[in-house]
Coordinates of C-alpha atoms and ligand atoms in Angstrom, one line a residue:
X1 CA 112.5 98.8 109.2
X2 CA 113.2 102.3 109.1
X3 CA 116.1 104.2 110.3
X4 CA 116.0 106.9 113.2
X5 CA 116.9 109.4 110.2
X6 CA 113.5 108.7 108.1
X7 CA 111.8 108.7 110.8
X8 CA 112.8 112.3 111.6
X9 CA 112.0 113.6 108.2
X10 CA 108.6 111.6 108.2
X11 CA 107.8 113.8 111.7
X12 CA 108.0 117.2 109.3
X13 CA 105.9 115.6 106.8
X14 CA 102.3 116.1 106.6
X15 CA 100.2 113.1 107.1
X16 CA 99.3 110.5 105.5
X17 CA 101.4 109.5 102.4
X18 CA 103.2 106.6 100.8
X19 CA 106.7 106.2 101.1
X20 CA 108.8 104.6 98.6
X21 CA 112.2 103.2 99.4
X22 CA 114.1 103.9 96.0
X23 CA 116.9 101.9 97.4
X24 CA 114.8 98.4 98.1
X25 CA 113.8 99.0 94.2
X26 CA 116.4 99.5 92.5
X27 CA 117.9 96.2 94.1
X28 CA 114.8 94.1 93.5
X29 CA 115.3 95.5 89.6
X30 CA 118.9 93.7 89.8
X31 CA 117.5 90.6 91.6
X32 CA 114.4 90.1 88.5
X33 CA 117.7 90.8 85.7
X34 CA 119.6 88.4 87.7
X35 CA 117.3 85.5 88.0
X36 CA 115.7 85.6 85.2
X37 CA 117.5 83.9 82.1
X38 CA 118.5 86.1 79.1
X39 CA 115.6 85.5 76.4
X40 CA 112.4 86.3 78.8
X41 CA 111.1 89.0 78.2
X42 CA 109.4 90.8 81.9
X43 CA 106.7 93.6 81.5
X44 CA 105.9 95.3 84.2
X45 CA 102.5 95.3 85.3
X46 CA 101.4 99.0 86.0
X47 CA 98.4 98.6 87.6
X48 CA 100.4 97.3 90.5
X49 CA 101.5 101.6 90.8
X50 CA 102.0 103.8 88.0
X51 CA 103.3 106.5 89.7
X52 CA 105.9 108.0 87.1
X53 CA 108.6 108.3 89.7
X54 CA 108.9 104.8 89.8
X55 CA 107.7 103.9 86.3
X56 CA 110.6 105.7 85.5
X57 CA 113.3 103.7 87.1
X58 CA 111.4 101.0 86.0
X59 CA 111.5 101.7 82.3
X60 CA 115.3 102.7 83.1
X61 CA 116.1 99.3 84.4
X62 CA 114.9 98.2 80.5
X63 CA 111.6 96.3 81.5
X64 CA 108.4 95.9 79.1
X65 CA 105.1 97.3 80.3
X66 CA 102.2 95.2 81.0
X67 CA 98.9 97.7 80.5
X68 CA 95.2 97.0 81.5
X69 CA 93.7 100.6 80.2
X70 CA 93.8 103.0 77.5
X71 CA 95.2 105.3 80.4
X72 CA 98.0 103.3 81.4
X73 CA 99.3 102.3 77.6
X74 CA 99.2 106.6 77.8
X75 CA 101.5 106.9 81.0
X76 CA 103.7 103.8 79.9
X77 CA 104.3 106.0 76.3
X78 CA 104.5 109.5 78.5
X79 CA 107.2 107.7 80.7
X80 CA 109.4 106.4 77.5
X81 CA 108.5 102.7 77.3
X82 CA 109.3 101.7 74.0
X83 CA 105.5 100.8 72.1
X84 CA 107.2 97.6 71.1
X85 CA 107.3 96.5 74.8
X86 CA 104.0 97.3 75.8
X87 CA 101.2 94.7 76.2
X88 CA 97.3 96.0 76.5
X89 CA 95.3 93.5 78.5
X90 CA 91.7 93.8 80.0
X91 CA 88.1 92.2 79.5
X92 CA 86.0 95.1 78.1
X93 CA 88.8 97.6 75.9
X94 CA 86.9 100.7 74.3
X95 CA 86.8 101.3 71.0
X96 CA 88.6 104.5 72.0
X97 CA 91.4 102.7 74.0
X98 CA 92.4 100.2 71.1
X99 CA 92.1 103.0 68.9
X100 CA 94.9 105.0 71.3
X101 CA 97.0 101.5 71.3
X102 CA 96.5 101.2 67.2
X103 CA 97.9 104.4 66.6
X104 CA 100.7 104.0 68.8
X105 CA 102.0 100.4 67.5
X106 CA 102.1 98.8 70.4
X107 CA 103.4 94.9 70.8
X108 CA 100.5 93.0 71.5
X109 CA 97.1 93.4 72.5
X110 CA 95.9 90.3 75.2
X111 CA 92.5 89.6 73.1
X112 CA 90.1 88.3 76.2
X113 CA 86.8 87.0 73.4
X114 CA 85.6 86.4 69.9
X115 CA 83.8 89.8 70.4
X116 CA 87.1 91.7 71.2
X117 CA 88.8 90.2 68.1
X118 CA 85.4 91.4 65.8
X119 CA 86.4 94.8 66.9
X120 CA 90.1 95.4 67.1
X121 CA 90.0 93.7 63.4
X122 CA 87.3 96.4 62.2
X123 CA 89.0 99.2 64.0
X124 CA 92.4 98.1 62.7
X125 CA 91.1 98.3 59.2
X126 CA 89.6 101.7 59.7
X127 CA 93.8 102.7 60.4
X128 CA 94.9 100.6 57.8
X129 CA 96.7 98.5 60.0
X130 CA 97.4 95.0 61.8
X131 CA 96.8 94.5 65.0
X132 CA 98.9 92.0 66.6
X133 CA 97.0 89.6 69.4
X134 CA 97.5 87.2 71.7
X135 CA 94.9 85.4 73.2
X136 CA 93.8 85.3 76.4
X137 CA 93.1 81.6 77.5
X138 CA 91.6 80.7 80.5
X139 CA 93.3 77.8 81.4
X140 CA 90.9 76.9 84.7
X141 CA 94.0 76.4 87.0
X142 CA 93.5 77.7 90.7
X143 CA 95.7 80.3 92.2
X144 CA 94.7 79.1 95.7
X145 CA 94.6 83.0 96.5
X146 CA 91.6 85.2 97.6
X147 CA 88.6 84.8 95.7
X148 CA 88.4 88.3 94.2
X149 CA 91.8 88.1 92.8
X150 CA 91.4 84.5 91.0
X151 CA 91.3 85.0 87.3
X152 CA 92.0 81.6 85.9
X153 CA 89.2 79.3 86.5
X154 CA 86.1 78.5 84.1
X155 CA 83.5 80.6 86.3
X156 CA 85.8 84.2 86.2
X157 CA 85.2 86.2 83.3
X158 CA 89.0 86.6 81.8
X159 CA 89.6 84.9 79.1
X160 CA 88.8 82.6 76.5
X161 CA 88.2 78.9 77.2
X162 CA 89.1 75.7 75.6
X163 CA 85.8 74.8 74.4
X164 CA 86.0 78.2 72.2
X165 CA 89.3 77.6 70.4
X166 CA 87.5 76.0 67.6
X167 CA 85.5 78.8 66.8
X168 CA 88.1 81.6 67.6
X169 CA 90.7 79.7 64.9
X170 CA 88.0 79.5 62.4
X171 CA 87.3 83.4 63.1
X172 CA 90.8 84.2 62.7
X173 CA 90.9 82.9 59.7
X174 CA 88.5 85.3 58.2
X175 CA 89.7 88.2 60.0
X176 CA 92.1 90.2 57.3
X177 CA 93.6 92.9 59.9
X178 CA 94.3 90.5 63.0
X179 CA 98.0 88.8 62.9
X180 CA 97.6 85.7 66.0
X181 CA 101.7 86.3 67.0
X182 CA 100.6 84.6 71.0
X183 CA 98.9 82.7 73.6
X184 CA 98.3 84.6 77.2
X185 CA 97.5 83.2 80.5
X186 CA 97.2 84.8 84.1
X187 CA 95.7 82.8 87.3
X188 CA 95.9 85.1 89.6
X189 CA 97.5 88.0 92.1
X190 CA 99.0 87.0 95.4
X191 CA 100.1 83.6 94.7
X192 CA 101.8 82.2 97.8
X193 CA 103.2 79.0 96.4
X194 CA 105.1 78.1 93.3
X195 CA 102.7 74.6 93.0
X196 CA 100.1 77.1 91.0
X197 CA 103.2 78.0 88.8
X198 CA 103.6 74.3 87.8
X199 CA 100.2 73.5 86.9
X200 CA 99.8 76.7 85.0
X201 CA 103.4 75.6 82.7
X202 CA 102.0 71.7 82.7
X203 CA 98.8 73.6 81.3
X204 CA 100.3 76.1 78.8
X205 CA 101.8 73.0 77.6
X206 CA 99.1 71.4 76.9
X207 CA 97.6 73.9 74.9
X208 CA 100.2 75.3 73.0
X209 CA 100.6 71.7 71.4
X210 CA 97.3 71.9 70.5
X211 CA 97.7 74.9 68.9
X212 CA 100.8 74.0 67.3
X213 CA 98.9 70.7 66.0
X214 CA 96.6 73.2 64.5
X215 CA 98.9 74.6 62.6
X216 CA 99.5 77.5 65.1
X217 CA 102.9 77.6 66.4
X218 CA 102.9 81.3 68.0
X219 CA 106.1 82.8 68.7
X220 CA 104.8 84.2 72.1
X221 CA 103.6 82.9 75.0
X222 CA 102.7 85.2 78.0
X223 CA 102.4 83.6 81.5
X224 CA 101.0 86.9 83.1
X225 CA 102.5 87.4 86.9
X226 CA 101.0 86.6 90.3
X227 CA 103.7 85.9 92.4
X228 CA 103.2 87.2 96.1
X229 CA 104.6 88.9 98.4
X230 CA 105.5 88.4 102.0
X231 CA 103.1 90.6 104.1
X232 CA 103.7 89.3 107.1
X233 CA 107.8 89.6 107.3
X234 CA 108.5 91.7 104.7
X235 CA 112.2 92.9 106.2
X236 CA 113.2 89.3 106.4
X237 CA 111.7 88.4 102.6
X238 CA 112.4 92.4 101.6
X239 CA 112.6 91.0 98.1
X240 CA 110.8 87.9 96.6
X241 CA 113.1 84.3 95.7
X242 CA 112.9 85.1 91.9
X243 CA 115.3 82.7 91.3
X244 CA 112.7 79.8 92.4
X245 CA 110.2 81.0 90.7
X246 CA 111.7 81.3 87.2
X247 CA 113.4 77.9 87.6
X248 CA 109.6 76.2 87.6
X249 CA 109.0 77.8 84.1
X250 CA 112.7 76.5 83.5
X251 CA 111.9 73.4 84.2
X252 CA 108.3 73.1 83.2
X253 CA 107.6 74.9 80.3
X254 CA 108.0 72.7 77.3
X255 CA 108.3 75.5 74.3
X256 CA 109.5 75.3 70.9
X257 CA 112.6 76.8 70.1
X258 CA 111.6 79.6 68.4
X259 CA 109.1 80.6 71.1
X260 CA 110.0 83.4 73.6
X261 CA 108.6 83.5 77.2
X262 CA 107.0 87.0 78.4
X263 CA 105.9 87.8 82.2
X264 CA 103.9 90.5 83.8
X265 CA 104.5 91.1 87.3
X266 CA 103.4 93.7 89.2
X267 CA 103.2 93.1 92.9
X268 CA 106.9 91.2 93.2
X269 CA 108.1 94.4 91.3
X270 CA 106.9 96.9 93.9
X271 CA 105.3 95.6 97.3
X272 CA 107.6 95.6 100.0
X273 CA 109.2 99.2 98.7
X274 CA 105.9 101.0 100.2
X275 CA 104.8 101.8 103.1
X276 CA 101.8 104.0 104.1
X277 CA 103.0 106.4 106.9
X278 CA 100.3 107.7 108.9
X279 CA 99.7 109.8 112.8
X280 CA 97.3 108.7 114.8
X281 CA 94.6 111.2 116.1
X282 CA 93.1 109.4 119.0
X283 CA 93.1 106.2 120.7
X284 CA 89.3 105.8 121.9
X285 CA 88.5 102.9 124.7
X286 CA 86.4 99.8 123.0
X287 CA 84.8 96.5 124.6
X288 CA 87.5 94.2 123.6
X289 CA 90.9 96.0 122.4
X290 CA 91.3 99.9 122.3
X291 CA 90.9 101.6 119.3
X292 CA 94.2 103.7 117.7
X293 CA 92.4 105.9 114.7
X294 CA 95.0 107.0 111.8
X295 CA 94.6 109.9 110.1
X296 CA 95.1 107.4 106.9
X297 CA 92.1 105.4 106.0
X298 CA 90.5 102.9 103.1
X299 CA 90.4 105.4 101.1
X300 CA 94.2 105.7 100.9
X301 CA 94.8 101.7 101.6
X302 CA 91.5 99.4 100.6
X303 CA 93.1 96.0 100.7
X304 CA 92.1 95.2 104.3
X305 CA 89.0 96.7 103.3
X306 CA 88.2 94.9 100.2
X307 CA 90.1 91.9 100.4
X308 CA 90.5 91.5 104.3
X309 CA 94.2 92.0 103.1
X310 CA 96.8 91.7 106.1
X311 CA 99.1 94.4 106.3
X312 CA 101.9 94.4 109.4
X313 CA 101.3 97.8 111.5
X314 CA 104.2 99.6 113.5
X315 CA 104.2 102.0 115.6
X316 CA 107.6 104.1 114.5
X317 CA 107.4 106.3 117.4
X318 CA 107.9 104.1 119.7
X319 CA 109.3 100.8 119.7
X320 CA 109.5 99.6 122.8
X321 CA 109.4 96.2 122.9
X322 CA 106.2 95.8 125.7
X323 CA 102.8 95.9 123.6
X324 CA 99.1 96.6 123.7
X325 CA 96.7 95.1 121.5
X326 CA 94.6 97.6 119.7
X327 CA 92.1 97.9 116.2
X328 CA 93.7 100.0 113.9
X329 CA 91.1 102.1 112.3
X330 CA 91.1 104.8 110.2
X331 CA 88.2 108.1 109.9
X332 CA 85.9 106.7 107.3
X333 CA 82.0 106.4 107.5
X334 CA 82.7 102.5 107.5
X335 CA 83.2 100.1 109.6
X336 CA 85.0 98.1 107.1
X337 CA 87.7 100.9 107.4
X338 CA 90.0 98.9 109.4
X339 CA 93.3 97.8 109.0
X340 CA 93.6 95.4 111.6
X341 CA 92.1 93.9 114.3
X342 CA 94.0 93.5 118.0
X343 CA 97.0 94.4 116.6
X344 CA 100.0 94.3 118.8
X345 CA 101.7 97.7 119.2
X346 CA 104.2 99.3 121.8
X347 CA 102.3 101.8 124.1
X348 CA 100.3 104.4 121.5
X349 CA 99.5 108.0 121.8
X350 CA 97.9 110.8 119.5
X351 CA 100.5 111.7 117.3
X352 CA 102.5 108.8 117.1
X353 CA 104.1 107.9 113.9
X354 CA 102.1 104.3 112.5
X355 CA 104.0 102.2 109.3
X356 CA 101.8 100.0 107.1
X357 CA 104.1 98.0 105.4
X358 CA 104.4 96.1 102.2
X359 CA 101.9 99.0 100.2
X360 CA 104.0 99.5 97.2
X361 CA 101.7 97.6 95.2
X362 CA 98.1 98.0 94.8
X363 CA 98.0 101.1 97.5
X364 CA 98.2 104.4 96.1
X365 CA 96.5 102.7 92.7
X366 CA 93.5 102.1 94.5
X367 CA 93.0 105.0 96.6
X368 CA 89.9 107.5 96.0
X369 CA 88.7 110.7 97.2
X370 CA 85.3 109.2 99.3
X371 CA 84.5 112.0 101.8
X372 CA 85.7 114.1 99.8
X373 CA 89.1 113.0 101.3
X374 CA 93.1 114.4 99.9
X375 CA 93.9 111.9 98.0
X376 CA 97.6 110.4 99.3
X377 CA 100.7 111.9 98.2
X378 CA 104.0 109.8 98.0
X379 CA 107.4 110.5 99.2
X380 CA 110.9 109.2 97.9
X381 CA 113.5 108.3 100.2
X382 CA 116.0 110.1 97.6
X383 CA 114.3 113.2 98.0
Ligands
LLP401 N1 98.6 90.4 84.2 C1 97.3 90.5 84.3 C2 96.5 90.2 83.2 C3 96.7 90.9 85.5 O1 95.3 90.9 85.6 C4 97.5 91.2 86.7 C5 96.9 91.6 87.9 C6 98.9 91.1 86.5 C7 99.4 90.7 85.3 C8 99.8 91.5 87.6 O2 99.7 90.6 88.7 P1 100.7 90.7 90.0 O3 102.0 90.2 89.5 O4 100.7 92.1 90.5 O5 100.0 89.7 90.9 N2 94.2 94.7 93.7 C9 94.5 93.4 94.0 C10 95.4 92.7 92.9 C11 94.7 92.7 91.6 C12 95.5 92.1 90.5 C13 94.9 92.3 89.2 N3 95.6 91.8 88.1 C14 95.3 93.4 95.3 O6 95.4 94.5 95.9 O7 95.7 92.4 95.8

């Protein structure tokens, strides 16, 4: 929902950019500190958006940082995150990228195979330090979420699984630069129900007794993040029930006393406080529904693209409550450049102001320069 005075300064701004309500952030910051008890310790996943505008409020609100590239660990340092409360992540790290993490002391590294450990232990030599690790376990519980954004089941490649642990323990053993502090699990993005939640604690149990029964008892353990958003109402769920969702890993998670609880969330963090404001250029006539095309397209927002993502579309211009159904295209060479199909929208003309809400979070990220297209500039609502 936007009020009549945005909307006035979004018709003297050129289109398309993202919009970021600095207001709905700062309270979802308070609502994470809130619900979540004292001694977890939540990172904030920047590949959700690592736009330093917000990274900075971010850091400000005293979160961790949750880092998937040699890149981001760089922008999470520029912005002022301490290197202390930054965890690297990622399936194929380059020698170059843990050698950028090394020399900055970061907290943990999220070690993904028995070929990743090889390495970081050899480059950690070569600096004369230890590299601290968790590993990455693939647990095989399913996310019930879209199939390109599952990462906890035997046939993804994140991870290490069970029948490995064997062989990874004995390999720690001989590996004089490694220190194991943690264990590290992530199912998935866009997890709609808490039931995923539950299975992944009953898991984590599982296998942190084994590991404790090994002689392992690791002082962290990292359930990544996941937890959705709503896309369809995101005014009425404006900011996601953290309260629920910590209280599963209250109540599930069985952890020694001397082990700490870390999160990475990304998408919960960030979602619903973007929106990608476009104009639209024409409305052409099709078979079915007319088409509205936006001068925003997949190359500023690919989820409905990639992911057949749904988005809810308003027109801002007008909001009269009578509606026509029309597909919500944008000007690329694709026909997968669409953000929805027979969308209902009050009467639309060329010109007319169109929201696509709940973009905080993987939009602006993702966005590229095909067609040799702008790429999407952002605006602040305390500009
Ligand atoms: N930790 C790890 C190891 C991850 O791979 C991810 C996300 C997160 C944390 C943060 O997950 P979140 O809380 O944001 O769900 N581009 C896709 C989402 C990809 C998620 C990748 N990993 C989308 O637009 O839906």
């Amino acid at each position: 929902m936007f009020s009549q005075e945005q909307i006035n300064k979004f018709k003297n701004t050129p289109t398309p950019f993202y919009y970021y309500d600095i207001d709905l952030l700062k309270r979802t910051l308070i609502e994470i500190k809130k619900a979540a008890p004292k001694e977890y310790s939540i990172h904030y996943a920047l590949k959700a958006n690592s736009n330093p505008k917000l990274l900075q409020i971010i850091k400000e609100a005293g979160f961790g940082a949750d880092c998937v590239s040699g890149n981001e660990v760089k922008r999470a340092i520029e912005i002022g995150f301490q290197s202390n409360h930054i965890v690297f992540a990622g399936v194929g790290k380059s020698d170059v990228e843990i050698n950028y993490a090394l020399n900055n002391n970061i907290f943990c590294f999220n070690v993904e195979s028995t070929a990743e450990l090889i390495v970081i232990d050899e480059l950690a030599k070569t600096q004369n330090k230890i590299a601290k690790v968790a590993l990455r376990i693939n647990p095989n519980v399913d996310a019930h979420t879209h199939k390109y954004i599952t990462t906890g089941l035997e046939e993804n490649k994140f991870g290490i699984n069970p029948y490995e642990f064997d062989t990874v323990i004995d390999l720690i053993k001989k590996l004089s630069h490694i220190q194991l502090i943690g264990l590290h699990f992530h199912i998935g993005s866009q997890i709609g129900t808490l039931t995923p939640f539950k299975n992944l604690c009953l898991r984590v149990n599982e296998i942190n007794n084994w590991f404790i029964e090994k002689g392992y008892l690791l002082p962290h353990i990292n359930v990544g993040g996941g937890l959705g958003i709503n896309y369809h109402e995101p005014d009425k769920e404006s900011i996601v029930d953290f309260e629920s969702f910590f209280n599963v890993f209250k109540q599930f998670l069985e952890l020694k006393p001397s082990q700490s609880v870390h999160f990475e969330l990304g998408r919960a963090f960030i979602g619903q406080c973007g929106s990608l404001i476009s104009r639209v250029l024409y409305i052409k006539n099709g078979i079915n529904t007319n088409f509205a095309i936006l001068d925003a397209g997949m190359t500023d927002l690919i989820r409905p693209a990639l992911y057949q993502a749904y988005h809810k579309i308003e027109n801002i211009s007008n909001t009269a409550s009578q509606t026509i159904k029309y597909d919500v295209v944008g000007p690329i060479c694709e026909s997968s450049d669409c953000f929805g199909k027979a969308v209902s929208l009050s009467e639309t003309k060329r010109g007319d102001l169109i929201a696509i809400r709940s973009a905080g979070a993987y939009g602006e990220v993702m966005s590229s320069s095909y067609n040799l297209r702008d790429i999407t500039k952002s605006v602040f609502s305390v500009d």
